[in-house]
Amino acid sequence: PTVLASMGTVVTGDNSTIGWRGRQCGPDGTPMGLSGKELCQAAWQGTFDAFGADSSDAGALIVVALGPQEDALEGINVPRNA
């Protein structure tokens, strides 16, 4: 089996409002909510936690579409089967 986690090109991209480091602004102009990085990393870590295995031969093959960001997996525990 294979598990694919792909968050799309907008949230992993460089758009200043809804991209990797972007945040939506509230009525008063204050940034709020999650950045694209925070959203993606939470989803990817959840995928790794749910389907990760201690061996590359065990469990499903996990494929994660990271996009162009160099810090995509910063602070993420990547299992051997990813």
PDB file of C-alpha atoms in Angstrom:
ATOM      1  CA  PRO A   1       0.000   0.000   0.000  1.00  0.00           C
ATOM      2  CA  THR A   2       0.944   3.630  -0.565  1.00  0.00           C
ATOM      3  CA  VAL A   3      -0.119   6.739   1.368  1.00  0.00           C
ATOM      4  CA  LEU A   4       0.143  10.104  -0.434  1.00  0.00           C
ATOM      5  CA  ALA A   5       0.007  13.435   1.413  1.00  0.00           C
ATOM      6  CA  SER A   6      -0.149  16.436  -0.926  1.00  0.00           C
ATOM      7  CA  MET A   7      -1.291  19.831   0.324  1.00  0.00           C
ATOM      8  CA  GLY A   8      -1.363  21.557  -3.049  1.00  0.00           C
ATOM      9  CA  THR A   9       0.691  24.269  -4.698  1.00  0.00           C
ATOM     10  CA  VAL A  10      -0.855  27.385  -3.151  1.00  0.00           C
ATOM     11  CA  VAL A  11      -0.272  26.622   0.530  1.00  0.00           C
ATOM     12  CA  THR A  12       3.267  25.330  -0.135  1.00  0.00           C
ATOM     13  CA  GLY A  13       4.099  28.279  -2.399  1.00  0.00           C
ATOM     14  CA  ASP A  14       5.320  31.793  -1.727  1.00  0.00           C
ATOM     15  CA  ASN A  15       2.023  33.704  -1.800  1.00  0.00           C
ATOM     16  CA  SER A  16       2.306  36.345   0.933  1.00  0.00           C
ATOM     17  CA  THR A  17      -1.289  35.917   2.084  1.00  0.00           C
ATOM     18  CA  ILE A  18      -2.047  32.203   1.868  1.00  0.00           C
ATOM     19  CA  GLY A  19       1.336  30.664   1.103  1.00  0.00           C
ATOM     20  CA  TRP A  20       4.118  29.064   3.143  1.00  0.00           C
ATOM     21  CA  ARG A  21       4.735  32.022   5.456  1.00  0.00           C
ATOM     22  CA  GLY A  22       1.486  33.861   4.778  1.00  0.00           C
ATOM     23  CA  ARG A  23      -1.380  34.414   7.174  1.00  0.00           C
ATOM     24  CA  GLN A  24      -4.851  35.806   6.626  1.00  0.00           C
ATOM     25  CA  CYS A  25      -5.472  39.162   8.300  1.00  0.00           C
ATOM     26  CA  GLY A  26      -8.411  39.959  10.540  1.00  0.00           C
ATOM     27  CA  PRO A  27     -10.614  43.051  10.205  1.00  0.00           C
ATOM     28  CA  ASP A  28      -8.070  45.097  12.158  1.00  0.00           C
ATOM     29  CA  GLY A  29      -5.210  44.020   9.868  1.00  0.00           C
ATOM     30  CA  THR A  30      -3.606  41.712  12.429  1.00  0.00           C
ATOM     31  CA  PRO A  31      -2.373  38.402  10.984  1.00  0.00           C
ATOM     32  CA  MET A  32      -4.303  35.419  12.368  1.00  0.00           C
ATOM     33  CA  GLY A  33      -4.640  31.689  11.904  1.00  0.00           C
ATOM     34  CA  LEU A  34      -2.102  29.171  10.673  1.00  0.00           C
ATOM     35  CA  SER A  35       0.589  29.786   8.100  1.00  0.00           C
ATOM     36  CA  GLY A  36       0.883  27.374   5.189  1.00  0.00           C
ATOM     37  CA  LYS A  37       3.986  25.924   6.850  1.00  0.00           C
ATOM     38  CA  GLU A  38       2.164  25.260  10.120  1.00  0.00           C
ATOM     39  CA  LEU A  39      -0.798  23.686   8.332  1.00  0.00           C
ATOM     40  CA  CYS A  40       1.327  21.458   6.105  1.00  0.00           C
ATOM     41  CA  GLN A  41       3.699  20.350   8.841  1.00  0.00           C
ATOM     42  CA  ALA A  42       0.782  19.399  11.099  1.00  0.00           C
ATOM     43  CA  ALA A  43      -0.774  17.324   8.303  1.00  0.00           C
ATOM     44  CA  TRP A  44       2.519  15.664   7.377  1.00  0.00           C
ATOM     45  CA  GLN A  45       3.393  14.850  11.010  1.00  0.00           C
ATOM     46  CA  GLY A  46      -0.094  13.410  11.478  1.00  0.00           C
ATOM     47  CA  THR A  47       0.401  11.245   8.389  1.00  0.00           C
ATOM     48  CA  PHE A  48       3.787  10.072   9.671  1.00  0.00           C
ATOM     49  CA  ASP A  49       2.350   9.369  13.141  1.00  0.00           C
ATOM     50  CA  ALA A  50      -0.562   7.361  11.715  1.00  0.00           C
ATOM     51  CA  PHE A  51       1.283   5.355   9.059  1.00  0.00           C
ATOM     52  CA  GLY A  52       4.956   5.491  10.071  1.00  0.00           C
ATOM     53  CA  ALA A  53       6.985   2.342  10.680  1.00  0.00           C
ATOM     54  CA  ASP A  54      10.374   1.607  12.237  1.00  0.00           C
ATOM     55  CA  SER A  55      11.602  -0.099   9.070  1.00  0.00           C
ATOM     56  CA  SER A  56      11.576   0.870   5.407  1.00  0.00           C
ATOM     57  CA  ASP A  57      10.210  -2.618   4.678  1.00  0.00           C
ATOM     58  CA  ALA A  58       7.294  -2.353   7.105  1.00  0.00           C
ATOM     59  CA  GLY A  59       3.940  -0.641   6.677  1.00  0.00           C
ATOM     60  CA  ALA A  60       2.790   1.458   3.757  1.00  0.00           C
ATOM     61  CA  LEU A  61       5.127   3.537   1.602  1.00  0.00           C
ATOM     62  CA  ILE A  62       4.523   7.166   2.600  1.00  0.00           C
ATOM     63  CA  VAL A  63       4.961   9.745  -0.176  1.00  0.00           C
ATOM     64  CA  VAL A  64       4.787  13.418   0.807  1.00  0.00           C
ATOM     65  CA  ALA A  65       4.692  16.217  -1.793  1.00  0.00           C
ATOM     66  CA  LEU A  66       6.739  18.979  -0.144  1.00  0.00           C
ATOM     67  CA  GLY A  67       6.780  21.756  -2.715  1.00  0.00           C
ATOM     68  CA  PRO A  68       9.652  24.230  -3.144  1.00  0.00           C
ATOM     69  CA  GLN A  69      10.334  25.099   0.512  1.00  0.00           C
ATOM     70  CA  GLU A  70      13.766  24.135   1.865  1.00  0.00           C
ATOM     71  CA  ASP A  71      12.497  23.991   5.465  1.00  0.00           C
ATOM     72  CA  ALA A  72       9.493  21.784   4.691  1.00  0.00           C
ATOM     73  CA  LEU A  73      10.504  18.982   7.064  1.00  0.00           C
ATOM     74  CA  GLU A  74      12.174  21.172   9.691  1.00  0.00           C
ATOM     75  CA  GLY A  75      11.308  19.766  13.129  1.00  0.00           C
ATOM     76  CA  ILE A  76       9.400  16.812  11.655  1.00  0.00           C
ATOM     77  CA  ASN A  77      10.110  13.209  12.673  1.00  0.00           C
ATOM     78  CA  VAL A  78      10.219  11.346   9.366  1.00  0.00           C
ATOM     79  CA  PRO A  79       9.745   7.571   9.626  1.00  0.00           C
ATOM     80  CA  ARG A  80      11.883   5.070   7.717  1.00  0.00           C
ATOM     81  CA  ASN A  81       9.009   4.089   5.392  1.00  0.00           C
ATOM     82  CA  ALA A  82       8.599   7.634   4.037  1.00  0.00           C
TER      83      ALA A  82
END
